[in-house]
mmCIF file of C-alpha atoms in Angstrom:
data_model
loop_
_atom_site.group_PDB
_atom_site.id
_atom_site.type_symbol
_atom_site.label_atom_id
_atom_site.label_comp_id
_atom_site.label_asym_id
_atom_site.label_seq_id
_atom_site.Cartn_x
_atom_site.Cartn_y
_atom_site.Cartn_z
ATOM 1 C CA MET A 1 0.005 -0.003 -0.013
ATOM 2 C CA VAL A 2 1.150 3.550 -0.768
ATOM 3 C CA ALA A 3 0.178 4.577 2.749
ATOM 4 C CA ASP A 4 2.871 2.207 4.134
ATOM 5 C CA LEU A 5 5.714 3.739 2.125
ATOM 6 C CA PRO A 6 8.157 6.159 3.811
ATOM 7 C CA HIS A 7 7.164 9.728 3.014
ATOM 8 C CA ASP A 8 10.461 10.464 1.219
ATOM 9 C CA LEU A 9 10.029 7.463 -1.063
ATOM 10 C CA GLU A 10 6.359 8.315 -1.689
ATOM 11 C CA TRP A 11 7.496 11.879 -2.557
ATOM 12 C CA GLU A 12 10.111 10.565 -5.021
ATOM 13 C CA ILE A 13 7.659 8.224 -6.732
ATOM 14 C CA LEU A 14 4.909 10.835 -7.077
ATOM 15 C CA SER A 15 7.311 13.481 -8.303
ATOM 16 C CA ARG A 16 7.921 11.307 -11.394
ATOM 17 C CA VAL A 17 4.230 11.104 -12.240
ATOM 18 C CA PRO A 18 3.059 13.541 -14.946
ATOM 19 C CA ALA A 19 1.283 16.618 -13.600
ATOM 20 C CA THR A 20 -1.800 15.853 -15.702
ATOM 21 C CA SER A 21 -2.159 12.576 -13.828
ATOM 22 C CA LEU A 22 -1.438 14.069 -10.414
ATOM 23 C CA LYS A 23 -4.239 16.541 -10.988
ATOM 24 C CA GLU A 24 -6.676 13.640 -11.105
ATOM 25 C CA LEU A 25 -5.204 12.115 -7.887
ATOM 26 C CA GLN A 26 -5.243 15.285 -5.756
ATOM 27 C CA THR A 27 -8.557 14.449 -4.117
ATOM 28 C CA THR A 28 -7.434 10.941 -3.139
ATOM 29 C CA CYS A 29 -6.465 12.104 0.319
ATOM 30 C CA LYS A 30 -5.715 15.284 2.238
ATOM 31 C CA ARG A 31 -2.000 14.562 2.402
ATOM 32 C CA TRP A 32 -1.687 14.345 -1.363
ATOM 33 C CA TYR A 33 -3.884 17.434 -1.816
ATOM 34 C CA ALA A 34 -1.422 19.374 0.330
ATOM 35 C CA LEU A 35 1.620 17.742 -1.182
ATOM 36 C CA PHE A 36 0.661 18.662 -4.747
ATOM 37 C CA ARG A 37 0.521 22.329 -3.656
ATOM 38 C CA ASP A 38 3.857 22.257 -1.850
ATOM 39 C CA PRO A 39 6.207 24.565 -3.875
ATOM 40 C CA ARG A 40 9.139 22.213 -3.310
ATOM 41 C CA PHE A 41 7.240 19.237 -4.675
ATOM 42 C CA VAL A 42 5.847 21.259 -7.597
ATOM 43 C CA LYS A 43 9.398 22.328 -8.571
ATOM 44 C CA ASN A 44 10.695 18.786 -8.258
ATOM 45 C CA ASN A 45 7.885 17.445 -10.422
ATOM 46 C CA LEU A 46 8.371 20.192 -13.004
ATOM 47 C CA SER A 47 12.087 19.401 -13.304
ATOM 48 C CA LYS A 48 11.199 15.827 -14.316
ATOM 49 C CA ALA A 49 8.313 16.701 -16.682
ATOM 50 C CA ALA A 50 8.331 15.859 -20.350
ATOM 51 C CA THR A 51 8.098 18.774 -22.797
ATOM 52 C CA HIS A 52 4.861 18.928 -24.820
ATOM 53 C CA VAL A 53 3.895 20.792 -27.992
ATOM 54 C CA ILE A 54 0.753 22.891 -28.344
ATOM 55 C CA PHE A 55 -0.838 22.944 -31.763
ATOM 56 C CA ASP A 56 -3.242 25.608 -32.960
ATOM 57 C CA ASN A 57 -5.404 23.761 -35.451
ATOM 58 C CA ARG A 58 -8.821 24.619 -36.792
ATOM 59 C CA SER A 59 -10.674 22.722 -34.048
ATOM 60 C CA GLY A 60 -8.826 24.417 -31.149
ATOM 61 C CA TYR A 61 -5.719 23.934 -29.114
ATOM 62 C CA SER A 62 -4.261 20.442 -28.984
ATOM 63 C CA VAL A 63 -1.286 19.062 -27.086
ATOM 64 C CA THR A 64 1.099 16.108 -27.305
ATOM 65 C CA GLU A 65 4.469 15.080 -25.907
ATOM 66 C CA ILE A 66 7.413 16.018 -28.039
ATOM 67 C CA ASN A 67 8.712 12.457 -28.027
ATOM 68 C CA THR A 68 5.339 11.256 -29.439
ATOM 69 C CA LEU A 69 5.467 13.840 -32.165
ATOM 70 C CA ILE A 70 9.066 12.971 -33.027
ATOM 71 C CA HIS A 71 8.148 9.278 -33.247
ATOM 72 C CA SER A 72 5.238 10.009 -35.603
ATOM 73 C CA ILE A 73 7.419 12.190 -37.820
ATOM 74 C CA ASN A 74 10.203 9.606 -37.952
ATOM 75 C CA LEU A 75 7.729 6.984 -39.090
ATOM 76 C CA CYS A 76 5.984 9.097 -41.728
ATOM 77 C CA GLY A 77 8.792 11.405 -42.782
ATOM 78 C CA ILE A 78 10.493 8.673 -44.741
ATOM 79 C CA GLN A 79 7.847 9.134 -47.443
ATOM 80 C CA ASN A 80 8.802 12.835 -47.644
ATOM 81 C CA SER A 81 5.396 13.748 -46.248
ATOM 82 C CA PHE A 82 3.860 13.780 -42.805
ATOM 83 C CA ASP A 83 0.787 14.851 -40.887
ATOM 84 C CA PRO A 84 1.922 17.156 -38.043
ATOM 85 C CA LEU A 85 -1.186 16.265 -36.020
ATOM 86 C CA LEU A 86 -0.712 12.516 -36.295
ATOM 87 C CA GLY A 87 0.740 12.164 -32.830
ATOM 88 C CA VAL A 88 -1.598 14.576 -31.075
ATOM 89 C CA GLN A 89 -2.898 13.033 -27.861
ATOM 90 C CA GLY A 90 -5.593 15.365 -26.651
ATOM 91 C CA LYS A 91 -7.097 18.822 -26.304
ATOM 92 C CA LEU A 92 -6.018 21.523 -23.885
ATOM 93 C CA ASN A 93 -8.580 22.322 -21.187
ATOM 94 C CA ARG A 94 -10.801 25.153 -22.260
ATOM 95 C CA LEU A 95 -10.861 28.435 -20.455
ATOM 96 C CA LYS A 96 -13.731 28.709 -17.988
ATOM 97 C CA ASP A 97 -14.131 32.459 -18.374
ATOM 98 C CA SER A 98 -16.657 34.362 -20.482
ATOM 99 C CA GLU A 99 -16.425 34.493 -24.292
ATOM 100 C CA GLN A 100 -14.771 37.921 -24.272
ATOM 101 C CA ASP A 101 -11.774 36.436 -22.431
ATOM 102 C CA LYS A 102 -11.202 33.639 -24.834
ATOM 103 C CA ILE A 103 -7.572 33.627 -25.838
ATOM 104 C CA SER A 104 -6.477 34.925 -29.212
ATOM 105 C CA ASP A 105 -2.704 34.421 -28.928
ATOM 106 C CA ILE A 106 -0.235 32.640 -26.688
ATOM 107 C CA ILE A 107 2.302 35.406 -26.060
ATOM 108 C CA SER A 108 4.773 33.788 -23.653
ATOM 109 C CA HIS A 109 5.086 30.802 -21.339
ATOM 110 C CA CYS A 110 7.139 29.361 -18.476
ATOM 111 C CA ASP A 111 6.701 26.731 -15.776
ATOM 112 C CA GLY A 112 3.532 25.457 -17.366
ATOM 113 C CA LEU A 113 1.874 28.898 -17.294
ATOM 114 C CA LEU A 114 0.717 30.484 -20.580
ATOM 115 C CA LEU A 115 0.513 34.261 -20.918
ATOM 116 C CA CYS A 116 -2.202 34.913 -23.461
ATOM 117 C CA ASP A 117 -3.760 37.841 -25.252
ATOM 118 C CA THR A 118 -7.547 37.959 -25.481
ATOM 119 C CA TYR A 119 -10.081 39.343 -27.912
ATOM 120 C CA GLU A 120 -10.803 42.168 -25.467
ATOM 121 C CA CYS A 121 -8.311 44.985 -26.057
ATOM 122 C CA GLY A 122 -5.837 45.443 -23.233
ATOM 123 C CA ARG A 123 -6.799 42.348 -21.276
ATOM 124 C CA LEU A 124 -4.356 39.551 -20.718
ATOM 125 C CA VAL A 125 -4.917 36.173 -19.109
ATOM 126 C CA VAL A 126 -2.413 33.878 -17.369
ATOM 127 C CA TRP A 127 -3.588 30.297 -17.789
ATOM 128 C CA ASN A 128 -2.436 26.950 -16.401
ATOM 129 C CA PRO A 129 -4.099 24.406 -18.734
ATOM 130 C CA CYS A 130 -3.177 21.537 -16.436
ATOM 131 C CA THR A 131 -4.949 22.856 -13.343
ATOM 132 C CA GLY A 132 -7.468 25.042 -15.168
ATOM 133 C CA GLN A 133 -6.517 28.095 -13.119
ATOM 134 C CA THR A 134 -6.619 31.528 -14.776
ATOM 135 C CA ARG A 135 -5.852 35.105 -13.775
ATOM 136 C CA LEU A 136 -7.046 38.157 -15.678
ATOM 137 C CA ILE A 137 -4.664 41.109 -15.986
ATOM 138 C CA GLN A 138 -5.440 44.535 -17.328
ATOM 139 C CA ALA A 139 -2.606 46.026 -19.338
ATOM 140 C CA ASN A 140 -1.395 49.314 -18.003
ATOM 141 C CA ILE A 141 -1.072 51.005 -21.421
ATOM 142 C CA LEU A 142 -3.215 49.980 -24.353
ATOM 143 C CA VAL A 143 -0.664 49.994 -27.233
ATOM 144 C CA ILE A 144 -0.914 47.437 -30.007
ATOM 145 C CA SER A 145 2.830 47.374 -30.483
ATOM 146 C CA ASN A 146 3.543 46.398 -26.861
ATOM 147 C CA ARG A 147 5.338 43.130 -26.346
ATOM 148 C CA TYR A 148 4.967 40.959 -23.232
ATOM 149 C CA VAL A 149 7.038 38.199 -21.687
ATOM 150 C CA LEU A 150 6.437 36.092 -18.576
ATOM 151 C CA GLY A 151 9.201 35.435 -16.091
ATOM 152 C CA TYR A 152 9.907 35.045 -12.373
ATOM 153 C CA VAL A 153 12.151 35.744 -9.419
ATOM 154 C CA ASN A 154 13.659 32.342 -8.562
ATOM 155 C CA ASN A 155 12.967 31.600 -4.860
ATOM 156 C CA LYS A 156 14.664 28.305 -4.032
ATOM 157 C CA LYS A 157 12.736 27.648 -0.809
ATOM 158 C CA SER A 158 9.298 28.820 -1.844
ATOM 159 C CA CYS A 159 7.158 29.290 -4.960
ATOM 160 C CA ASN A 160 8.540 31.503 -7.696
ATOM 161 C CA SER A 161 7.424 35.114 -7.734
ATOM 162 C CA TYR A 162 5.977 35.629 -11.244
ATOM 163 C CA LYS A 163 6.187 38.878 -13.167
ATOM 164 C CA ILE A 164 5.361 40.195 -16.654
ATOM 165 C CA LEU A 165 7.667 42.507 -18.562
ATOM 166 C CA THR A 166 6.330 44.781 -21.310
ATOM 167 C CA PHE A 167 7.796 47.356 -23.693
ATOM 168 C CA ASN A 168 6.766 49.197 -26.822
ATOM 169 C CA SER A 169 8.556 47.542 -29.720
ATOM 170 C CA LEU A 170 7.794 50.482 -32.049
ATOM 171 C CA GLN A 171 9.389 52.928 -29.586
ATOM 172 C CA CYS A 172 12.479 50.658 -29.397
ATOM 173 C CA LEU A 173 12.722 50.787 -33.199
ATOM 174 C CA VAL A 174 12.261 54.590 -33.465
ATOM 175 C CA ASP A 175 14.290 55.716 -30.438
ATOM 176 C CA SER A 176 15.454 52.904 -28.165
ATOM 177 C CA SER A 177 17.063 55.354 -25.698
ATOM 178 C CA ARG A 178 13.604 56.627 -24.757
ATOM 179 C CA ALA A 179 11.881 53.265 -24.637
ATOM 180 C CA LYS A 180 10.283 52.398 -21.273
ATOM 181 C CA PHE A 181 10.073 48.991 -19.705
ATOM 182 C CA GLU A 182 7.198 48.233 -17.330
ATOM 183 C CA ILE A 183 6.769 45.294 -15.025
ATOM 184 C CA TYR A 184 3.726 43.666 -13.507
ATOM 185 C CA GLU A 185 4.027 41.825 -10.191
ATOM 186 C CA PHE A 186 1.572 39.058 -9.389
ATOM 187 C CA ASN A 187 2.072 39.586 -5.623
ATOM 188 C CA SER A 188 0.986 43.254 -5.686
ATOM 189 C CA ASP A 189 -1.323 43.064 -8.732
ATOM 190 C CA SER A 190 0.185 46.292 -10.062
ATOM 191 C CA TRP A 191 2.347 47.749 -12.823
ATOM 192 C CA ARG A 192 5.388 49.952 -12.319
ATOM 193 C CA ILE A 193 7.905 51.650 -14.652
ATOM 194 C CA LEU A 194 11.530 50.575 -14.545
ATOM 195 C CA ASP A 195 13.100 54.012 -14.603
ATOM 196 C CA ASP A 196 16.682 52.781 -14.719
ATOM 197 C CA ILE A 197 16.182 50.434 -17.643
ATOM 198 C CA HIS A 198 17.105 51.788 -21.082
ATOM 199 C CA PRO A 199 17.633 49.113 -23.726
ATOM 200 C CA ASP A 200 19.430 51.302 -26.321
ATOM 201 C CA CYS A 201 18.618 48.569 -28.809
ATOM 202 C CA CYS A 202 15.694 46.975 -30.562
ATOM 203 C CA PRO A 203 14.536 43.440 -29.632
ATOM 204 C CA ILE A 204 13.785 41.735 -32.959
ATOM 205 C CA SER A 205 12.616 38.238 -32.126
ATOM 206 C CA LYS A 206 9.826 37.090 -29.878
ATOM 207 C CA GLY A 207 11.071 36.696 -26.303
ATOM 208 C CA VAL A 208 11.606 33.293 -24.663
ATOM 209 C CA THR A 209 11.881 32.513 -21.002
ATOM 210 C CA LEU A 210 14.514 30.225 -19.493
ATOM 211 C CA LYS A 211 14.927 29.688 -15.755
ATOM 212 C CA GLY A 212 12.872 32.795 -15.066
ATOM 213 C CA ASN A 213 14.831 35.199 -17.311
ATOM 214 C CA ALA A 214 13.803 36.556 -20.735
ATOM 215 C CA TYR A 215 15.897 36.474 -23.930
ATOM 216 C CA TRP A 216 15.545 38.164 -27.325
ATOM 217 C CA PHE A 217 17.556 38.411 -30.502
ATOM 218 C CA ALA A 218 18.284 42.170 -30.695
ATOM 219 C CA SER A 219 20.383 44.783 -32.493
ATOM 220 C CA ASP A 220 21.634 48.316 -32.248
ATOM 221 C CA ASN A 221 23.431 50.496 -34.789
ATOM 222 C CA LYS A 222 26.693 48.541 -34.407
ATOM 223 C CA SER A 223 25.936 44.872 -33.796
ATOM 224 C CA LYS A 224 23.479 42.050 -33.156
ATOM 225 C CA PHE A 225 23.358 40.057 -29.931
ATOM 226 C CA ILE A 226 21.171 38.215 -27.414
ATOM 227 C CA LEU A 227 19.400 40.632 -25.030
ATOM 228 C CA LYS A 228 18.723 39.216 -21.569
ATOM 229 C CA PHE A 229 16.401 40.553 -18.865
ATOM 230 C CA ASP A 230 17.100 39.278 -15.345
ATOM 231 C CA PHE A 231 13.761 39.299 -13.456
ATOM 232 C CA THR A 232 15.497 38.913 -10.107
ATOM 233 C CA ARG A 233 17.957 41.821 -10.473
ATOM 234 C CA GLU A 234 15.647 43.686 -12.923
ATOM 235 C CA ARG A 235 18.476 44.553 -15.276
ATOM 236 C CA LEU A 236 19.409 44.001 -18.910
ATOM 237 C CA GLY A 237 22.499 42.278 -20.297
ATOM 238 C CA ARG A 238 23.986 41.476 -23.683
ATOM 239 C CA LEU A 239 25.240 38.062 -24.744
ATOM 240 C CA CYS A 240 27.030 36.948 -27.892
ATOM 241 C CA ILE A 241 25.424 35.257 -30.893
ATOM 242 C CA PRO A 242 27.063 32.402 -32.809
ATOM 243 C CA PHE A 243 27.228 34.020 -36.230
ATOM 244 C CA GLN A 244 28.617 37.186 -37.694
ATOM 245 C CA LYS A 245 27.296 37.128 -41.269
ATOM 246 C CA ASN A 246 23.831 38.713 -41.660
ATOM 247 C CA TYR A 247 21.380 38.578 -44.561
ATOM 248 C CA ASP A 248 18.932 41.348 -45.557
ATOM 249 C CA ASP A 249 15.997 38.999 -45.531
ATOM 250 C CA GLN A 250 17.034 36.801 -42.614
ATOM 251 C CA ILE A 251 14.747 35.660 -39.806
ATOM 252 C CA VAL A 252 16.172 34.832 -36.407
ATOM 253 C CA VAL A 253 14.170 32.917 -33.813
ATOM 254 C CA LEU A 254 15.040 31.720 -30.306
ATOM 255 C CA SER A 255 13.845 28.564 -28.525
ATOM 256 C CA VAL A 256 14.477 26.690 -25.313
ATOM 257 C CA VAL A 257 15.892 23.149 -25.113
ATOM 258 C CA ARG A 258 14.590 20.971 -22.251
ATOM 259 C CA GLU A 259 14.388 24.036 -19.994
ATOM 260 C CA GLU A 260 18.191 23.969 -19.879
ATOM 261 C CA LYS A 261 19.698 25.558 -22.993
ATOM 262 C CA LEU A 262 19.042 28.221 -25.603
ATOM 263 C CA ALA A 263 18.709 27.419 -29.282
ATOM 264 C CA LEU A 264 18.866 29.879 -32.160
ATOM 265 C CA LEU A 265 17.594 29.479 -35.707
ATOM 266 C CA GLN A 266 18.713 31.681 -38.567
ATOM 267 C CA GLN A 267 16.694 31.375 -41.801
ATOM 268 C CA TRP A 268 17.521 33.163 -45.050
ATOM 269 C CA PHE A 269 16.782 32.868 -48.737
ATOM 270 C CA ASP A 270 19.476 32.320 -51.327
ATOM 271 C CA THR A 271 18.019 32.826 -54.835
ATOM 272 C CA ASP A 272 15.052 30.432 -54.674
ATOM 273 C CA SER A 273 16.315 28.246 -51.881
ATOM 274 C CA SER A 274 15.394 28.353 -48.185
ATOM 275 C CA LYS A 275 18.267 27.726 -45.783
ATOM 276 C CA MET A 276 18.413 27.344 -42.029
ATOM 277 C CA ASN A 277 21.271 27.282 -39.552
ATOM 278 C CA ILE A 278 20.547 26.095 -36.029
ATOM 279 C CA TRP A 279 22.835 26.578 -32.969
ATOM 280 C CA VAL A 280 22.530 25.378 -29.359
ATOM 281 C CA THR A 281 24.401 26.612 -26.305
ATOM 282 C CA LYS A 282 27.132 24.177 -25.289
ATOM 283 C CA THR A 283 26.296 24.257 -21.562
ATOM 284 C CA LYS A 284 23.213 24.694 -19.410
ATOM 285 C CA ILE A 285 22.109 28.272 -18.812
ATOM 286 C CA ASP A 286 22.645 29.424 -15.202
ATOM 287 C CA ASP A 287 22.033 32.675 -13.324
ATOM 288 C CA ASP A 288 25.519 34.036 -13.951
ATOM 289 C CA ASP A 289 26.091 36.784 -16.493
ATOM 290 C CA LYS A 290 28.876 34.956 -18.252
ATOM 291 C CA ASP A 291 28.721 34.967 -22.040
ATOM 292 C CA LEU A 292 27.278 32.144 -24.147
ATOM 293 C CA SER A 293 29.211 29.453 -25.911
ATOM 294 C CA TRP A 294 27.477 27.898 -28.960
ATOM 295 C CA CYS A 295 27.800 24.756 -31.086
ATOM 296 C CA ASN A 296 26.451 24.352 -34.601
ATOM 297 C CA PHE A 297 23.554 21.892 -34.305
ATOM 298 C CA LEU A 298 22.311 21.509 -37.853
ATOM 299 C CA VAL A 299 22.506 23.159 -41.252
ATOM 300 C CA VAL A 300 19.476 22.700 -43.511
ATOM 301 C CA ASP A 301 19.013 23.494 -47.203
ATOM 302 C CA PHE A 302 15.444 22.823 -48.239
ATOM 303 C CA GLY A 303 16.190 23.449 -51.898
ATOM 304 C CA LYS A 304 13.587 25.132 -54.039
ATOM 305 C CA VAL A 305 10.579 26.479 -52.144
ATOM 306 C CA ILE A 306 7.988 29.071 -52.944
ATOM 307 C CA VAL A 307 9.314 32.349 -51.657
ATOM 308 C CA THR A 308 6.708 35.071 -51.249
ATOM 309 C CA SER A 309 6.785 38.711 -50.172
ATOM 310 C CA ASP A 310 4.378 38.283 -47.275
ATOM 311 C CA ALA A 311 4.237 41.188 -44.906
ATOM 312 C CA LEU A 312 4.623 39.172 -41.714
ATOM 313 C CA SER A 313 6.160 35.882 -40.688
ATOM 314 C CA TYR A 314 5.671 34.147 -37.347
ATOM 315 C CA MET A 315 8.129 31.307 -36.678
ATOM 316 C CA SER A 316 8.717 28.871 -33.891
ATOM 317 C CA PHE A 317 10.801 25.760 -33.574
ATOM 318 C CA PHE A 318 12.024 23.120 -31.206
ATOM 319 C CA ILE A 319 14.851 20.621 -31.416
ATOM 320 C CA ASP A 320 15.609 17.154 -30.068
ATOM 321 C CA GLU A 321 19.296 16.816 -29.241
ATOM 322 C CA GLU A 322 19.222 13.074 -28.941
ATOM 323 C CA ASP A 323 17.752 12.490 -32.421
ATOM 324 C CA LYS A 324 19.529 15.594 -33.787
ATOM 325 C CA MET A 325 16.307 16.857 -35.278
ATOM 326 C CA VAL A 326 14.522 20.184 -35.715
ATOM 327 C CA VAL A 327 10.806 20.866 -36.265
ATOM 328 C CA CYS A 328 9.911 24.394 -37.284
ATOM 329 C CA SER A 329 6.601 26.151 -38.068
ATOM 330 C CA ASP A 330 6.441 29.208 -40.234
ATOM 331 C CA THR A 331 3.131 31.041 -40.461
ATOM 332 C CA ARG A 332 3.013 33.751 -43.124
ATOM 333 C CA ILE A 333 0.407 36.477 -43.252
ATOM 334 C CA GLY A 334 -0.210 37.904 -46.698
ATOM 335 C CA THR A 335 -3.064 37.589 -49.179
ATOM 336 C CA LYS A 336 -3.897 34.393 -47.252
ATOM 337 C CA THR A 337 -2.701 32.770 -44.100
ATOM 338 C CA ARG A 338 -0.690 29.581 -44.452
ATOM 339 C CA THR A 339 1.681 27.603 -42.283
ATOM 340 C CA SER A 340 4.592 25.516 -43.406
ATOM 341 C CA ILE A 341 6.086 22.807 -41.215
ATOM 342 C CA TYR A 342 9.755 22.019 -41.689
ATOM 343 C CA PHE A 343 11.217 18.791 -40.374
ATOM 344 C CA ALA A 344 14.914 18.134 -40.748
ATOM 345 C CA LYS A 345 17.545 15.724 -39.474
ATOM 346 C CA GLU A 346 20.733 14.454 -40.973
ATOM 347 C CA GLY A 347 19.919 12.895 -44.312
ATOM 348 C CA LEU A 348 16.226 13.712 -44.247
ATOM 349 C CA GLN A 349 14.346 16.990 -44.904
ATOM 350 C CA VAL A 350 10.616 17.535 -45.282
ATOM 351 C CA HIS A 351 8.641 20.671 -46.103
ATOM 352 C CA GLN A 352 4.848 20.399 -45.655
ATOM 353 C CA GLU A 353 2.238 23.190 -46.054
ATOM 354 C CA ILE A 354 -0.918 22.902 -43.949
ATOM 355 C CA ALA A 355 -4.184 24.815 -43.584
ATOM 356 C CA GLN A 356 -4.332 27.509 -40.914
ATOM 357 C CA LYS A 357 -6.988 29.630 -39.300
ATOM 358 C CA PRO A 358 -7.708 32.836 -41.226
ATOM 359 C CA ASN A 359 -6.028 35.989 -39.823
ATOM 360 C CA LYS A 360 -4.150 33.923 -37.268
ATOM 361 C CA CYS A 361 -0.805 35.495 -36.395
ATOM 362 C CA TRP A 362 0.946 33.383 -33.759
ATOM 363 C CA PRO A 363 3.146 30.328 -34.251
ATOM 364 C CA PHE A 364 1.452 27.012 -35.042
ATOM 365 C CA LEU A 365 3.765 25.159 -32.606
ATOM 366 C CA VAL A 366 4.454 26.224 -29.026
ATOM 367 C CA SER A 367 6.489 24.118 -26.565
ATOM 368 C CA TYR A 368 4.965 23.714 -23.148
ATOM 369 C CA VAL A 369 5.612 21.773 -19.891
ATOM 370 C CA PRO A 370 2.454 20.801 -17.934
ATOM 371 C CA SER A 371 2.812 21.674 -14.234
ATOM 372 C CA LEU A 372 0.949 22.045 -10.930
ATOM 373 C CA VAL A 373 2.201 25.623 -10.457
ATOM 374 C CA GLN A 374 -0.453 27.665 -8.652
ATOM 375 C CA ILE A 375 -1.281 31.053 -10.134
ATOM 376 C CA GLN A 376 -0.917 33.537 -7.269
#
């Protein structure tokens, strides 16, 4: 019987159970109900959790484990064609709020929490699909060009203190020295301006969160680099990128590998060919401000593809180091919305175009780790 096990052994066994299953077990007994809300247990369980992928298909948001998706692609990719939804295991829990708060975009995510935009202007929602918890947040300034990223102050002995950082991307582009960063604290339910933060650069890529801190691909008048925001110290830093050569039509996207490393994808067009270069940091990211060291993970030449002059492109990608594989989604907004899925590993490359929701402007694939983190 589980009740006869030593508490430390019971803790260790349960910490290896997926959060989605633990949610169904929380009403088994009072001890487990309390355990699954213990910040130390939640962190331990999260550190062992498998990464999932969220799909935005026409019937709603679906989710599957990355390993399941990789397996389905490996089986079907041999025929130079695959269905990206083949390995999908289930639907994400629906929001329980009113229709006006239904999510329109997933903006940022960390620790199993999704920061989402809604169809109501200026209203954000933080959502844990595993527990079903939500929290509505009113944006301080209603500017369509504002960007948001979710992060946290890492408290080792208690639950993380979550925050949201926002800035006006248009202001950064026009005059980055005057751009203002604002931060929302979950604990105080309030926004405040970071008076001492002046980026003096323009974040180009969508921000990603790793171990509580935010990262962007950015540039100033002299160079390009990784811009880091430390949510604990509330300060900016610059880190090196792995390439020096730039292309006029290049797209650079960041991603996170197993909640441990950063990955960077550079895509460019050479005549009528689409090419990608993917790098991964050599070591795990820590809280120190030391510079990054990169290794070249994969170089991909997809050959002849249809290159269009679409106004906007929204890309996301994830990699599997063990299988040395990359899966990338590229949603292009022009006369019509369409998404291309790129799958590549050594000796095998696939390019597949799929249907996409009209006027949809966020990446088709989003990595996500289910967790029992409680929204404050």
